[in-house]
């Protein structure tokens, strides 16, 4: 059976965001099972504040600002006997602002960001128009199947 570790960053009050952490665990498990068809995987999802994601974005992408989601794939290991898929880091304050901007709930935005991050862990990207369209189709189909479509 796949395993999801959900972590809460230091800037957030774990008790206050417990419902989001539990939701992310469910969404992540369902998404990985549907996308891979496998049960032998491990993934971590961290919910963090803006300072932490800003620091990660600066260190790993050389982008000096907060972002909504970062993915750290372990693809080389994924193809071997190791079952570690990677890590997804989601910034709760950015997700909350985006949810308000797009006119949907925070849970829907968190699910979108989790799915987006998982797709990156699996090697999907959006550097070209065709990649972007394919990734958007996969994201929306998966969210629709979870009852979280637009």
Short mmCIF file of C-alpha atoms in Angstrom, two decimals:
data_model
loop_
_atom_site.label_atom_id
_atom_site.label_comp_id
_atom_site.label_asym_id
_atom_site.label_seq_id
_atom_site.Cartn_x
_atom_site.Cartn_y
_atom_site.Cartn_z
CA UNK A 1 0.00 0.00 0.00
CA UNK A 2 1.31 3.48 -0.85
CA UNK A 3 2.35 5.81 1.90
CA UNK A 4 1.88 9.57 2.19
CA UNK A 5 3.79 11.52 4.82
CA UNK A 6 2.24 14.94 5.43
CA UNK A 7 4.36 17.52 7.18
CA UNK A 8 3.63 20.94 8.59
CA UNK A 9 6.19 23.72 8.27
CA UNK A 10 7.39 25.70 11.29
CA UNK A 11 5.55 28.87 10.25
CA UNK A 12 2.13 27.18 10.47
CA UNK A 13 0.12 26.07 13.48
CA UNK A 14 -0.29 22.32 12.92
CA UNK A 15 -3.54 22.17 14.91
CA UNK A 16 -5.02 25.04 12.90
CA UNK A 17 -4.18 23.39 9.56
CA UNK A 18 -4.87 19.74 10.56
CA UNK A 19 -7.94 19.55 8.30
CA UNK A 20 -5.81 20.63 5.31
CA UNK A 21 -3.09 18.09 6.15
CA UNK A 22 -5.64 15.26 6.39
CA UNK A 23 -7.25 16.38 3.12
CA UNK A 24 -3.86 16.51 1.34
CA UNK A 25 -3.06 13.00 2.53
CA UNK A 26 -6.28 11.65 0.99
CA UNK A 27 -5.96 13.59 -2.26
CA UNK A 28 -2.30 12.65 -2.68
CA UNK A 29 -2.89 8.94 -2.10
CA UNK A 30 -5.76 8.87 -4.59
CA UNK A 31 -3.85 10.89 -7.20
CA UNK A 32 -0.70 8.76 -7.05
CA UNK A 33 -2.69 5.51 -7.26
CA UNK A 34 -4.66 6.76 -10.26
CA UNK A 35 -1.67 8.22 -12.06
CA UNK A 36 0.72 5.31 -11.55
CA UNK A 37 -1.52 2.28 -11.09
CA UNK A 38 0.95 1.22 -8.41
CA UNK A 39 0.57 0.59 -4.70
CA UNK A 40 4.27 0.44 -3.80
CA UNK A 41 5.23 4.08 -3.42
CA UNK A 42 6.11 6.71 -0.83
CA UNK A 43 5.69 10.46 -1.12
CA UNK A 44 5.88 13.39 1.26
CA UNK A 45 3.74 16.50 1.09
CA UNK A 46 4.67 19.51 3.19
CA UNK A 47 2.41 22.46 3.90
CA UNK A 48 4.57 25.51 4.65
CA UNK A 49 4.49 29.28 5.04
CA UNK A 50 5.88 31.92 2.72
CA UNK A 51 9.31 32.27 4.33
CA UNK A 52 10.07 28.59 3.97
CA UNK A 53 8.90 28.26 0.36
CA UNK A 54 10.70 31.50 -0.53
CA UNK A 55 13.93 30.07 0.85
CA UNK A 56 13.46 26.76 -1.00
CA UNK A 57 12.61 28.59 -4.23
CA UNK A 58 15.72 30.77 -3.90
CA UNK A 59 18.05 27.85 -3.12
CA UNK A 60 16.71 25.28 -5.62
CA UNK A 61 15.43 27.43 -8.49
CA UNK A 62 17.34 30.71 -8.01
CA UNK A 63 14.00 32.54 -7.93
CA UNK A 64 13.89 35.10 -5.12
CA UNK A 65 10.18 35.08 -4.26
CA UNK A 66 7.57 32.77 -2.78
CA UNK A 67 5.77 30.32 -5.05
CA UNK A 68 2.75 28.09 -4.69
CA UNK A 69 4.26 24.61 -5.10
CA UNK A 70 7.66 22.98 -5.50
CA UNK A 71 8.44 19.37 -6.42
CA UNK A 72 11.57 17.41 -5.65
CA UNK A 73 11.46 14.17 -7.69
CA UNK A 74 13.35 10.98 -7.00
CA UNK A 75 12.82 9.62 -10.52
CA UNK A 76 16.07 7.67 -10.70
CA UNK A 77 15.02 5.70 -7.64
CA UNK A 78 11.43 5.37 -8.89
CA UNK A 79 12.52 3.07 -11.68
CA UNK A 80 14.53 0.82 -9.37
CA UNK A 81 13.66 -1.25 -6.32
CA UNK A 82 13.27 1.93 -4.26
CA UNK A 83 9.71 3.22 -4.09
CA UNK A 84 10.32 6.85 -3.06
CA UNK A 85 8.50 9.09 -5.53
CA UNK A 86 9.66 12.42 -4.05
CA UNK A 87 8.54 15.48 -2.12
CA UNK A 88 5.90 18.12 -2.82
CA UNK A 89 5.99 21.40 -0.89
CA UNK A 90 2.89 23.63 -0.94
CA UNK A 91 2.68 27.17 0.43
CA UNK A 92 -0.60 27.60 2.32
CA UNK A 93 -0.75 31.43 2.28
CA UNK A 94 -0.16 31.51 -1.50
CA UNK A 95 -2.77 28.75 -1.99
CA UNK A 96 -5.27 30.74 0.08
CA UNK A 97 -4.72 33.88 -2.00
CA UNK A 98 -4.99 31.94 -5.26
CA UNK A 99 -8.20 30.25 -4.12
CA UNK A 100 -9.75 33.67 -3.44
CA UNK A 101 -8.44 35.01 -6.76
CA UNK A 102 -9.84 32.06 -8.75
CA UNK A 103 -13.13 32.00 -6.83
CA UNK A 104 -12.94 28.50 -5.38
CA UNK A 105 -12.21 26.95 -2.00
CA UNK A 106 -8.83 26.47 -0.39
CA UNK A 107 -9.21 22.69 -0.50
CA UNK A 108 -9.74 22.74 -4.26
CA UNK A 109 -6.61 24.88 -4.66
CA UNK A 110 -4.58 22.59 -2.40
CA UNK A 111 -5.75 19.57 -4.40
CA UNK A 112 -4.78 21.30 -7.66
CA UNK A 113 -1.32 22.14 -6.31
CA UNK A 114 -0.81 18.61 -4.96
CA UNK A 115 -1.78 17.05 -8.30
CA UNK A 116 0.41 19.54 -10.16
CA UNK A 117 3.35 18.67 -7.92
CA UNK A 118 2.77 14.94 -8.28
CA UNK A 119 2.71 15.24 -12.06
CA UNK A 120 6.11 16.94 -11.89
CA UNK A 121 7.40 14.10 -9.70
CA UNK A 122 6.29 11.71 -12.44
CA UNK A 123 8.25 13.64 -15.06
CA UNK A 124 5.50 15.81 -16.55
CA UNK A 125 6.35 19.41 -17.37
CA UNK A 126 4.86 22.50 -18.96
CA UNK A 127 7.77 24.07 -20.83
CA UNK A 128 6.11 23.84 -24.25
CA UNK A 129 2.53 24.56 -25.31
CA UNK A 130 1.83 20.88 -25.95
CA UNK A 131 3.29 19.85 -22.56
CA UNK A 132 1.25 22.54 -20.87
CA UNK A 133 -1.97 21.42 -22.56
CA UNK A 134 -1.31 17.76 -21.70
CA UNK A 135 -0.55 18.57 -18.07
CA UNK A 136 -3.67 20.76 -17.77
CA UNK A 137 -5.82 17.95 -19.21
CA UNK A 138 -4.38 15.43 -16.75
CA UNK A 139 -4.83 17.81 -13.81
CA UNK A 140 -8.42 18.66 -14.63
CA UNK A 141 -9.41 15.05 -15.38
CA UNK A 142 -7.98 13.90 -12.07
CA UNK A 143 -9.58 16.73 -10.11
CA UNK A 144 -12.93 16.08 -11.86
CA UNK A 145 -12.71 12.40 -10.91
CA UNK A 146 -12.31 13.47 -7.26
CA UNK A 147 -15.31 15.80 -7.44
CA UNK A 148 -13.03 18.84 -7.33
CA UNK A 149 -13.42 20.15 -10.87
CA UNK A 150 -14.19 23.74 -11.74
#
